[in-house]
């Protein structure tokens, strides 16, 4: 049973991790929590739904490989969401760059409400049911049951996280993101366009959140325009748990949160599934206020 | 090469620079000296574009700079190594240096990296170490090395001697002189007027946002007012 819960936890946790990365990256460069990030995740799920619904209209010759099609759907939804992220920052945050710290928070709440209602009005308030493209058989191995879809979700998430790590740690623009997180003033003096780096950060975070949205949509089969609220809060919790601002922390925090939830739901009661994580969060924050992998930030004058 | 004409700079209500004018000719080391709060750093900030000016003009190689954002001014050949070094603590020494060459292409940046490491061999030994783990002197070398990565025509150094042992200070200024002999123009801000006047060609003395004296460094070092106020004589 334990392994079963663990596997379910990792499946959902890897999505939390992908969303949490967006919170942590943006916090790094702007020292701001992008509370509209959950809605980007929700929009990613909806874009996935729309694109998947379009699949039957493709010429039959293109419909052969469902796995490949789903992958394309995810990438396309993610690219579109990257644009959402870009404009979200341009419209809601950039004009408030030098405003009091509370202003962007209010702007984020406004953006959240707008995006939720926008989706509700254009897509309807009722749940959307994903078409069953993958008739995924359940496999049982050593007492643990899973579907290939689950395997694909975990594998894609891990690949995306590995890709992000490579990007952040081993490319010029990834290093620039870290430099801006460390000292935007100095980064500007060296010729780094800080505004572009901030945009890039929003786009990368939105890309990952959209991937999570599509995967979760396909996994559970139904989505709703309120999806971003709980998903956002959970992923934010994961980011804080791991240490906000830490890329590794967001990954660990997300996976841990998923596992805690699955174990809590499995061994205690699934009614309180959404609460266990917060107990753990409070516990961790009491013992280590900067989160599991978070470092104490050395503030500069 | 650089000409600053009557600039005014404010921080909110604080009037930090009140009509400063100065010129830097190619090949010179020019130094700005003055007490704390005189507006030396603010003048550099105006030139590198990190803080806007209210009035006056700044031209570099005949082109106006003020309409450009800071990140574009670096590309014109001015590198500003600011007060307090501002090393990226969480980045390795190598990454710090490469960020200094952000505007260069990949291969040019690597060539520059090699040049800078020849200048400061200590950095080569520390390449994979995090910036925050370096000693103060090493951090200053890294800060200067990073500023040199963009291969600037004009290097602006803000208090490179701050908090360093005399021996290290001497070493760093020796490098600056060598760089200048190699053709680099330097605008130096220094509290340590002794050294600054010793290595520079010309100097400006700032007081509460104004230039109160300027001239050949050798002459200023003998000036009674300068001796009283800045050379402890
Ligand atoms: N960010 C800021 N906000 C408000 N006032 C500032 C700011 N930076 C500098 N000032 C003020 O502007 C004036 C000039 O400061 P500046 O840093 O240019 O002096 P400085 O000559 O470099 O002094 P120091 O030798 O101490 O570095 C000072 O009165 C200072 O208090
Ligand atoms: Mg200063």
Coordinates of N, CA and C in Angstrom, one line a residue, chain B:
Chain B
X1 N 37.3 62.4 -24.4 CA 36.6 61.2 -24.5 C 35.2 61.2 -23.8
X2 N 35.3 61.6 -22.5 CA 34.0 61.8 -21.8 C 33.9 63.2 -21.3
X3 N 32.7 63.7 -21.5 CA 32.5 65.1 -21.1 C 31.2 65.2 -20.4
X4 N 31.3 65.6 -19.1 CA 30.1 65.8 -18.3 C 29.9 67.3 -18.1
X5 N 28.7 67.8 -18.4 CA 28.5 69.2 -18.4 C 27.3 69.6 -17.5
X6 N 27.7 70.2 -16.4 CA 26.6 70.8 -15.5 C 25.5 69.9 -15.1
X7 N 25.8 68.7 -14.7 CA 24.7 67.8 -14.4 C 24.1 68.0 -13.0
X8 N 22.8 67.7 -12.9 CA 22.1 67.8 -11.6 C 21.5 66.5 -11.4
X9 N 21.6 66.0 -10.1 CA 21.1 64.7 -9.8 C 20.4 64.7 -8.5
X10 N 19.2 64.1 -8.4 CA 18.4 64.1 -7.2 C 18.1 62.7 -6.7
X11 N 18.0 62.5 -5.4 CA 17.4 61.3 -4.8 C 16.1 61.9 -4.1
X12 N 15.0 61.8 -4.8 CA 13.8 62.4 -4.2 C 14.1 63.9 -3.9
X13 N 14.1 64.3 -2.7 CA 14.3 65.7 -2.3 C 15.8 66.0 -2.2
X14 N 16.6 65.0 -2.0 CA 18.0 65.2 -1.8 C 18.7 65.6 -3.1
X15 N 19.3 66.8 -3.1 CA 20.0 67.3 -4.2 C 21.5 66.9 -4.1
X16 N 21.9 65.8 -4.7 CA 23.2 65.2 -4.5 C 24.3 65.8 -5.4
X17 N 23.9 66.1 -6.6 CA 24.9 66.6 -7.5 C 24.4 67.9 -8.1
X18 N 25.2 69.0 -7.8 CA 24.7 70.4 -8.2 C 25.6 71.0 -9.2
X19 N 25.3 70.6 -10.5 CA 26.0 71.3 -11.6 C 27.5 70.9 -11.7
X20 N 27.8 69.6 -11.7 CA 29.1 69.1 -11.8 C 29.5 69.0 -13.3
X21 N 30.7 69.5 -13.6 CA 31.2 69.4 -15.0 C 32.6 68.8 -14.9
X22 N 32.9 67.9 -15.7 CA 34.3 67.3 -15.8 C 34.5 66.7 -17.1
X23 N 35.8 66.5 -17.4 CA 36.2 65.9 -18.7 C 37.2 64.8 -18.4
X24 N 37.2 63.8 -19.2 CA 38.2 62.7 -19.1 C 38.7 62.5 -20.5
X25 N 40.0 62.7 -20.7 CA 40.6 62.5 -22.0 C 41.1 61.1 -22.1
X26 N 41.1 60.6 -23.4 CA 41.6 59.2 -23.6 C 43.0 59.1 -23.1
X27 N 43.2 57.9 -22.4 CA 44.5 57.6 -21.9 C 44.8 58.1 -20.5
X28 N 43.9 58.9 -19.9 CA 44.1 59.5 -18.6 C 43.7 58.6 -17.5
X29 N 44.2 58.9 -16.3 CA 43.5 58.4 -15.0 C 43.1 59.7 -14.4
X30 N 41.8 59.9 -14.2 CA 41.2 61.1 -13.6 C 40.6 60.6 -12.3
X31 N 40.8 61.4 -11.2 CA 40.2 60.9 -9.9 C 39.3 62.0 -9.4
X32 N 38.3 61.5 -8.7 CA 37.4 62.4 -8.0 C 37.6 62.1 -6.5
X33 N 38.0 63.2 -5.8 CA 38.1 63.0 -4.3 C 37.2 63.9 -3.6
X34 N 36.9 63.7 -2.4 CA 36.0 64.4 -1.6 C 35.5 63.7 -0.4
X35 N 34.9 64.4 0.5 CA 34.4 63.8 1.8 C 33.2 62.9 1.5
X36 N 32.8 62.1 2.6 CA 31.6 61.3 2.4 C 30.4 62.2 2.1
X37 N 29.7 61.7 1.1 CA 28.4 62.4 0.8 C 28.7 63.6 -0.2
X38 N 29.9 63.7 -0.7 CA 30.2 64.8 -1.6 C 29.5 64.7 -3.0
X39 N 29.1 63.5 -3.3 CA 28.4 63.3 -4.6 C 29.3 62.6 -5.6
X40 N 30.4 61.9 -5.2 CA 31.3 61.2 -6.1 C 30.6 60.0 -6.7
X41 N 30.1 59.2 -5.9 CA 29.4 58.0 -6.5 C 28.2 58.4 -7.3
X42 N 27.5 59.4 -6.9 CA 26.3 59.9 -7.7 C 26.7 60.3 -9.0
X43 N 27.9 61.0 -9.1 CA 28.4 61.4 -10.5 C 28.6 60.2 -11.4
X44 N 29.2 59.2 -10.8 CA 29.5 57.9 -11.6 C 28.1 57.3 -12.0
X45 N 27.2 57.3 -11.1 CA 25.9 56.7 -11.4 C 25.2 57.4 -12.5
X46 N 25.4 58.7 -12.6 CA 24.8 59.5 -13.7 C 25.4 59.1 -15.0
X47 N 26.8 58.9 -15.0 CA 27.5 58.6 -16.2 C 27.1 57.2 -16.7
X48 N 27.0 56.2 -15.8 CA 26.7 54.9 -16.2 C 25.2 54.7 -16.4
X49 N 24.4 55.7 -16.1 CA 23.0 55.6 -16.4 C 22.1 54.9 -15.4
X50 N 22.7 54.5 -14.3 CA 21.8 53.8 -13.3 C 21.0 54.8 -12.5
X51 N 21.3 56.1 -12.5 CA 20.4 57.1 -11.9 C 20.3 58.2 -12.9
X52 N 19.0 58.6 -13.1 CA 18.8 59.7 -14.1 C 19.3 61.1 -13.6
X53 N 19.6 61.9 -14.6 CA 20.0 63.3 -14.2 C 18.8 64.2 -14.5
X54 N 18.7 65.3 -13.8 CA 17.6 66.2 -14.0 C 18.0 67.3 -15.0
X55 N 19.3 67.6 -15.1 CA 19.7 68.6 -16.1 C 21.2 68.3 -16.4
X56 N 21.6 69.0 -17.4 CA 23.0 68.9 -17.9 C 23.2 67.8 -19.0
X57 N 24.4 67.6 -19.5 CA 24.6 66.7 -20.5 C 25.8 65.8 -20.3
X58 N 25.8 64.6 -20.8 CA 26.9 63.7 -20.7 C 27.2 63.2 -22.1
X59 N 28.4 63.4 -22.6 CA 28.7 62.8 -23.9 C 29.9 62.0 -23.8
X60 N 29.9 60.9 -24.6 CA 31.0 60.0 -24.6 C 31.4 59.7 -26.0
X61 N 32.6 59.9 -26.4 CA 33.1 59.8 -27.8 C 32.1 60.6 -28.7
X62 N 31.7 61.7 -28.3 CA 30.9 62.6 -29.1 C 29.4 62.3 -29.1
X63 N 29.0 61.2 -28.5 CA 27.6 60.8 -28.5 C 26.9 61.1 -27.1
X64 N 25.7 61.6 -27.1 CA 25.0 61.8 -25.8 C 24.6 60.4 -25.2
X65 N 24.7 60.4 -23.9 CA 24.5 59.1 -23.2 C 23.1 59.0 -22.5
X66 N 22.6 60.2 -22.1 CA 21.5 60.2 -21.1 C 20.3 59.5 -21.6
X67 N 20.0 59.4 -22.9 CA 18.8 58.8 -23.3 C 18.9 57.2 -23.2
X68 N 20.1 56.7 -22.9 CA 20.3 55.3 -23.0 C 20.1 54.7 -21.6
X69 N 19.5 53.5 -21.5 CA 19.5 52.7 -20.2 C 20.8 52.2 -19.9
X70 N 21.0 51.9 -18.6 CA 22.3 51.5 -18.1 C 22.9 50.3 -18.9
X71 N 22.0 49.3 -19.2 CA 22.5 48.1 -19.8 C 23.0 48.4 -21.3
X72 N 22.6 49.6 -21.8 CA 23.1 49.9 -23.2 C 24.4 50.7 -23.1
X73 N 24.6 51.4 -22.0 CA 25.8 52.2 -21.9 C 27.0 51.4 -21.8
X74 N 26.9 50.2 -21.2 CA 28.1 49.3 -21.1 C 28.5 49.0 -22.5
X75 N 27.6 48.8 -23.4 CA 27.9 48.4 -24.8 C 28.7 49.5 -25.5
X76 N 28.5 50.8 -25.0 CA 29.2 51.9 -25.7 C 30.7 52.0 -25.2
X77 N 31.1 51.1 -24.2 CA 32.5 51.1 -23.8 C 32.8 51.7 -22.5
X78 N 31.7 51.9 -21.6 CA 32.0 52.4 -20.3 C 31.6 51.3 -19.3
X79 N 32.5 51.0 -18.4 CA 32.2 50.0 -17.4 C 32.3 50.6 -16.0
X80 N 31.3 50.4 -15.2 CA 31.2 51.0 -13.9 C 31.3 49.9 -12.9
X81 N 32.4 50.0 -12.1 CA 32.6 49.0 -11.0 C 32.2 49.7 -9.7
X82 N 31.0 49.4 -9.2 CA 30.4 50.3 -8.2 C 31.0 50.1 -6.8
X83 N 30.6 51.0 -5.9 CA 31.0 51.0 -4.5 C 30.5 49.7 -3.9
X84 N 31.3 49.1 -3.1 CA 30.9 47.9 -2.3 C 31.0 46.6 -3.1
X85 N 31.7 46.7 -4.3 CA 32.0 45.5 -5.1 C 30.9 44.8 -5.8
X86 N 29.8 44.5 -5.0 CA 28.6 43.9 -5.5 C 28.9 42.6 -6.3
X87 N 29.7 41.7 -5.7 CA 29.9 40.4 -6.3 C 28.6 39.6 -6.2
X88 N 28.3 38.8 -7.2 CA 27.1 37.9 -7.1 C 27.6 36.7 -6.2
X89 N 27.2 36.7 -5.0 CA 27.6 35.8 -4.0 C 27.3 34.3 -4.4
X90 N 26.1 34.1 -5.0 CA 25.7 32.8 -5.3 C 26.2 32.3 -6.6
X91 N 26.9 33.1 -7.3 CA 27.5 32.7 -8.6 C 29.0 32.3 -8.4
X92 N 29.5 31.4 -9.2 CA 30.9 31.1 -9.1 C 31.7 32.3 -9.7
X93 N 33.0 32.3 -9.4 CA 33.9 33.3 -9.9 C 33.8 33.4 -11.4
X94 N 33.8 32.2 -12.0 CA 33.7 32.1 -13.5 C 32.4 32.7 -14.0
X95 N 31.3 32.4 -13.3 CA 30.0 32.9 -13.8 C 30.0 34.4 -13.5
X96 N 30.5 34.9 -12.4 CA 30.6 36.3 -12.2 C 31.3 37.0 -13.4
X97 N 32.5 36.5 -13.7 CA 33.2 37.1 -14.8 C 32.5 37.0 -16.1
X98 N 31.9 35.9 -16.4 CA 31.1 35.8 -17.7 C 30.0 36.7 -17.8
X99 N 29.3 37.0 -16.6 CA 28.3 38.0 -16.6 C 28.8 39.4 -17.0
X100 N 30.1 39.6 -16.6 CA 30.7 40.9 -17.0 C 30.8 41.0 -18.5
X101 N 30.9 39.8 -19.2 CA 31.0 39.8 -20.6 C 29.7 39.4 -21.3
X102 N 28.6 39.8 -20.6 CA 27.3 39.4 -21.1 C 27.0 39.8 -22.5
X103 N 27.5 41.0 -22.9 CA 27.1 41.5 -24.2 C 28.0 40.9 -25.3
X104 N 29.0 40.2 -24.9 CA 30.0 39.6 -25.9 C 29.4 38.3 -26.4
X105 N 29.9 37.9 -27.6 CA 29.5 36.5 -28.1 C 30.3 35.5 -27.3
X106 N 29.8 34.3 -27.4 CA 30.4 33.2 -26.5 C 31.9 33.1 -26.7
X107 N 32.5 33.1 -27.9 CA 33.9 32.8 -28.0 C 34.7 34.1 -27.6
X108 N 34.2 35.3 -27.9 CA 34.9 36.5 -27.5 C 34.9 36.5 -25.9
X109 N 33.8 36.2 -25.3 CA 33.8 36.2 -23.8 C 34.8 35.3 -23.3
X110 N 35.0 34.1 -23.9 CA 36.0 33.1 -23.3 C 37.4 33.7 -23.5
X111 N 37.6 34.3 -24.6 CA 38.9 35.0 -24.9 C 39.2 36.0 -23.8
X112 N 38.2 36.8 -23.6 CA 38.3 37.9 -22.6 C 38.6 37.3 -21.2
X113 N 37.9 36.2 -20.9 CA 38.0 35.6 -19.6 C 39.5 35.2 -19.4
X114 N 40.1 34.7 -20.5 CA 41.5 34.3 -20.4 C 42.4 35.5 -20.1
X115 N 42.1 36.6 -20.8 CA 42.9 37.9 -20.6 C 42.8 38.4 -19.2
X116 N 41.5 38.3 -18.7 CA 41.3 38.8 -17.3 C 42.0 37.9 -16.3
X117 N 42.0 36.6 -16.5 CA 42.6 35.7 -15.6 C 44.2 35.9 -15.6
X118 N 44.7 36.3 -16.7 CA 46.1 36.6 -16.8 C 46.5 37.8 -15.9
X119 N 45.5 38.7 -16.0 CA 45.7 39.9 -15.2 C 45.6 39.7 -13.7
X120 N 44.7 38.8 -13.3 CA 44.5 38.5 -11.9 C 44.6 36.9 -11.7
X121 N 45.8 36.4 -11.7 CA 46.0 35.0 -11.7 C 45.2 34.3 -10.5
X122 N 45.1 35.1 -9.4 CA 44.4 34.6 -8.2 C 43.0 34.1 -8.6
X123 N 42.3 34.8 -9.5 CA 41.0 34.4 -9.9 C 40.9 33.1 -10.6
X124 N 42.0 32.8 -11.4 CA 42.1 31.5 -12.1 C 42.0 30.3 -11.1
X125 N 42.7 30.5 -9.9 CA 42.7 29.4 -8.9 C 41.4 29.3 -8.3
X126 N 40.5 30.3 -8.3 CA 39.3 30.3 -7.6 C 38.1 30.2 -8.5
X127 N 38.3 29.8 -9.8 CA 37.2 29.9 -10.8 C 35.9 29.2 -10.4
X128 N 36.0 28.0 -9.7 CA 34.7 27.3 -9.4 C 34.2 27.6 -8.1
X129 N 34.9 28.5 -7.3 CA 34.4 28.9 -6.0 C 33.3 29.9 -6.1
X130 N 32.4 29.9 -5.1 CA 31.3 30.9 -5.1 C 31.9 32.2 -4.8
X131 N 31.3 33.3 -5.5 CA 31.8 34.6 -5.2 C 31.8 35.0 -3.8
X132 N 30.8 34.6 -3.1 CA 30.6 35.0 -1.7 C 31.7 34.4 -0.7
X133 N 32.5 33.4 -1.2 CA 33.4 32.8 -0.4 C 34.8 33.4 -0.5
X134 N 35.0 34.4 -1.4 CA 36.3 35.0 -1.6 C 36.6 36.0 -0.5
X135 N 37.9 36.3 -0.3 CA 38.3 37.3 0.7 C 38.0 38.7 0.1
X136 N 38.1 39.7 0.9 CA 37.8 41.0 0.5 C 38.6 41.5 -0.7
X137 N 39.9 41.2 -0.6 CA 40.8 41.6 -1.7 C 40.5 40.8 -3.0
X138 N 40.2 39.5 -2.8 CA 39.9 38.7 -4.0 C 38.6 39.2 -4.6
X139 N 37.7 39.6 -3.8 CA 36.4 40.1 -4.3 C 36.6 41.4 -5.1
X140 N 37.5 42.2 -4.6 CA 37.8 43.5 -5.3 C 38.4 43.2 -6.7
X141 N 39.4 42.2 -6.7 CA 40.0 41.8 -8.0 C 38.9 41.2 -8.9
X142 N 38.0 40.4 -8.3 CA 36.9 39.9 -9.1 C 36.0 41.0 -9.7
X143 N 35.7 42.0 -8.8 CA 34.9 43.1 -9.3 C 35.5 43.9 -10.4
X144 N 36.8 44.1 -10.3 CA 37.5 44.8 -11.4 C 37.6 43.9 -12.6
X145 N 38.0 42.7 -12.4 CA 38.0 41.7 -13.5 C 36.7 41.7 -14.2
X146 N 35.6 41.6 -13.5 CA 34.3 41.5 -14.1 C 34.0 42.7 -14.9
X147 N 34.4 43.9 -14.4 CA 34.2 45.2 -15.1 C 35.0 45.2 -16.4
X148 N 36.1 44.5 -16.4 CA 37.0 44.6 -17.5 C 36.6 43.6 -18.6
X149 N 35.7 42.7 -18.3 CA 35.3 41.6 -19.2 C 34.7 42.2 -20.5
X150 N 34.0 43.3 -20.3 CA 33.3 43.9 -21.5 C 34.3 44.7 -22.4
X151 N 35.6 44.6 -22.0 CA 36.6 45.3 -22.8 C 36.3 46.8 -23.0
X152 N 36.2 47.5 -21.8 CA 35.7 48.9 -21.9 C 36.9 49.8 -22.4
X153 N 36.5 51.0 -22.9 CA 37.4 52.0 -23.2 C 37.7 52.9 -22.0
X154 N 36.6 53.0 -21.2 CA 36.6 53.8 -19.9 C 36.2 52.9 -18.8
X155 N 37.1 52.8 -17.8 CA 36.7 52.1 -16.6 C 36.5 53.0 -15.4
X156 N 35.3 52.9 -14.8 CA 35.0 53.8 -13.6 C 35.1 52.9 -12.4
X157 N 36.0 53.3 -11.5 CA 36.2 52.5 -10.3 C 35.7 53.3 -9.1
X158 N 34.8 52.8 -8.3 CA 34.3 53.5 -7.1 C 34.9 52.9 -5.8
X159 N 35.8 53.6 -5.2 CA 36.5 53.2 -4.0 C 37.0 51.7 -3.9
X160 N 37.9 51.4 -4.8 CA 38.4 50.0 -4.8 C 39.2 49.7 -3.6
X161 N 39.7 50.7 -2.8 CA 40.5 50.4 -1.7 C 39.7 50.1 -0.4
X162 N 38.4 50.3 -0.5 CA 37.5 50.2 0.7 C 37.7 48.9 1.5
X163 N 38.1 49.1 2.7 CA 38.2 47.9 3.6 C 39.3 46.9 3.3
X164 N 40.3 47.3 2.6 CA 41.4 46.4 2.2 C 42.7 46.7 2.9
X165 N 43.5 45.7 3.2 CA 44.8 45.9 3.8 C 45.7 46.7 2.8
X166 N 46.6 47.6 3.4 CA 47.4 48.5 2.6 C 48.2 47.7 1.5
X167 N 48.6 46.5 1.8 CA 49.4 45.8 0.8 C 48.5 45.4 -0.4
X168 N 47.3 45.0 -0.1 CA 46.4 44.6 -1.2 C 46.0 45.8 -2.0
X169 N 45.8 46.9 -1.3 CA 45.4 48.2 -2.0 C 46.5 48.5 -3.0
X170 N 47.8 48.5 -2.5 CA 48.9 48.8 -3.4 C 48.9 47.9 -4.6
X171 N 48.7 46.6 -4.4 CA 48.6 45.7 -5.5 C 47.6 46.1 -6.6
X172 N 46.4 46.4 -6.0 CA 45.3 46.7 -6.9 C 45.5 47.9 -7.7
X173 N 46.1 49.0 -7.1 CA 46.3 50.2 -7.8 C 47.5 50.0 -8.8
X174 N 48.4 49.1 -8.5 CA 49.5 48.8 -9.4 C 48.9 48.3 -10.7
X175 N 47.9 47.4 -10.5 CA 47.2 46.8 -11.7 C 46.5 47.9 -12.5
X176 N 45.9 48.8 -11.8 CA 45.1 49.9 -12.5 C 46.1 50.7 -13.3
X177 N 47.3 51.0 -12.7 CA 48.3 51.8 -13.5 C 48.7 51.0 -14.7
X178 N 49.0 49.7 -14.5 CA 49.4 48.9 -15.7 C 48.3 48.9 -16.8
X179 N 47.1 48.8 -16.3 CA 45.9 48.8 -17.3 C 45.9 50.1 -18.1
X180 N 46.1 51.2 -17.3 CA 46.2 52.5 -17.9 C 47.3 52.6 -19.0
X181 N 48.5 52.1 -18.6 CA 49.6 52.1 -19.5 C 49.3 51.3 -20.7
X182 N 48.4 50.3 -20.6 CA 48.0 49.5 -21.7 C 47.0 50.2 -22.6
X183 N 46.6 51.4 -22.2 CA 45.6 52.1 -23.0 C 44.2 52.4 -22.5
X184 N 44.0 51.8 -21.3 CA 42.7 52.0 -20.7 C 42.5 53.3 -20.0
X185 N 41.4 54.0 -20.2 CA 41.2 55.3 -19.6 C 40.4 55.0 -18.3
X186 N 40.8 55.7 -17.2 CA 40.2 55.4 -15.9 C 39.6 56.6 -15.2
X187 N 38.4 56.5 -14.7 CA 37.8 57.5 -13.8 C 37.7 56.9 -12.5
X188 N 38.5 57.4 -11.5 CA 38.6 56.8 -10.2 C 38.0 57.6 -9.1
X189 N 37.2 57.0 -8.3 CA 36.7 57.7 -7.1 C 37.4 57.1 -5.9
X190 N 37.9 57.9 -5.0 CA 38.7 57.4 -3.9 C 38.6 58.2 -2.7
X191 N 38.5 57.6 -1.6 CA 38.6 58.3 -0.3 C 40.1 58.5 0.1
X192 N 40.9 57.5 -0.3 CA 42.3 57.6 0.0 C 43.0 58.5 -1.0
X193 N 43.0 59.8 -0.7 CA 43.5 60.8 -1.6 C 44.9 60.7 -1.9
X194 N 45.7 60.2 -0.9 CA 47.1 60.0 -1.1 C 47.4 59.1 -2.3
X195 N 46.8 57.9 -2.3 CA 47.1 57.0 -3.5 C 46.5 57.6 -4.7
X196 N 45.2 58.1 -4.6 CA 44.5 58.6 -5.8 C 45.3 59.7 -6.5
X197 N 45.8 60.6 -5.8 CA 46.5 61.7 -6.4 C 47.9 61.2 -6.9
X198 N 48.4 60.2 -6.2 CA 49.7 59.6 -6.6 C 49.6 58.9 -8.0
X199 N 48.5 58.3 -8.3 CA 48.5 57.5 -9.6 C 47.8 58.2 -10.7
X200 N 47.0 59.3 -10.4 CA 46.2 59.9 -11.4 C 47.0 61.1 -12.1
X201 N 46.5 61.4 -13.3 CA 47.0 62.5 -14.0 C 46.3 63.8 -13.6
X202 N 45.0 63.8 -13.5 CA 44.3 65.0 -13.1 C 43.3 64.6 -12.0
X203 N 42.8 65.6 -11.3 CA 41.8 65.3 -10.2 C 40.8 66.4 -10.1
X204 N 39.6 66.0 -9.6 CA 38.6 67.0 -9.2 C 38.3 66.8 -7.8
X205 N 38.1 67.9 -7.1 CA 37.7 67.8 -5.6 C 36.3 68.2 -5.5
X206 N 35.4 67.3 -5.0 CA 34.0 67.6 -4.9 C 33.7 67.9 -3.4
X207 N 32.8 68.8 -3.2 CA 32.3 69.1 -1.9 C 30.8 69.4 -2.0
X208 N 30.0 68.8 -1.2 CA 28.5 68.9 -1.2 C 28.0 69.1 -2.6
X209 N 28.3 68.2 -3.5 CA 27.7 68.2 -4.8 C 28.3 69.1 -5.8
X210 N 29.4 69.8 -5.5 CA 30.0 70.8 -6.4 C 31.5 70.5 -6.6
X211 N 32.0 70.8 -7.8 CA 33.4 70.7 -8.0 C 34.0 72.0 -7.4
X212 N 34.9 71.9 -6.4 CA 35.5 73.1 -5.8 C 36.9 73.3 -6.3
X213 N 37.5 72.3 -6.8 CA 38.9 72.5 -7.2 C 39.2 71.4 -8.3
X214 N 40.0 71.8 -9.3 CA 40.4 70.8 -10.2 C 41.8 71.1 -10.8
X215 N 42.5 70.2 -11.3 CA 43.8 70.5 -11.9 C 44.7 69.2 -12.0
X216 N 45.9 69.4 -12.2 CA 46.9 68.3 -12.3 C 47.0 67.7 -10.9
X217 N 47.0 66.4 -10.8 CA 47.1 65.7 -9.5 C 48.3 66.2 -8.7
X218 N 49.4 66.3 -9.4 CA 50.6 66.6 -8.7 C 50.5 68.0 -8.1
X219 N 49.9 68.9 -8.8 CA 49.7 70.3 -8.2 C 48.7 70.3 -7.0
X220 N 47.6 69.5 -7.2 CA 46.6 69.5 -6.1 C 47.2 68.9 -4.9
X221 N 48.1 67.9 -5.0 CA 48.6 67.2 -3.9 C 49.4 68.3 -3.0
X222 N 49.9 69.3 -3.7 CA 50.6 70.4 -2.9 C 49.7 71.5 -2.4
X223 N 48.5 71.5 -2.9 CA 47.6 72.6 -2.6 C 47.2 72.5 -1.1
X224 N 47.3 73.7 -0.5 CA 47.1 73.8 1.0 C 45.8 73.3 1.4
X225 N 44.7 73.7 0.7 CA 43.3 73.2 1.1 C 43.2 71.7 1.0
X226 N 43.7 71.2 -0.1 CA 43.7 69.7 -0.3 C 44.4 69.0 0.8
X227 N 45.6 69.5 1.1 CA 46.4 68.9 2.2 C 45.7 68.9 3.5
X228 N 45.1 70.0 3.8 CA 44.4 70.1 5.1 C 43.2 69.2 5.2
X229 N 42.4 69.2 4.1 CA 41.1 68.5 4.2 C 41.3 67.0 3.9
X230 N 42.2 66.6 2.9 CA 42.2 65.2 2.5 C 43.5 64.5 2.7
X231 N 44.6 65.2 3.0 CA 45.8 64.5 3.1 C 46.3 64.5 4.5
X232 N 45.5 65.0 5.4 CA 45.8 64.9 6.8 C 47.0 65.8 7.1
X233 N 47.3 66.8 6.3 CA 48.4 67.7 6.5 C 47.9 69.0 7.0

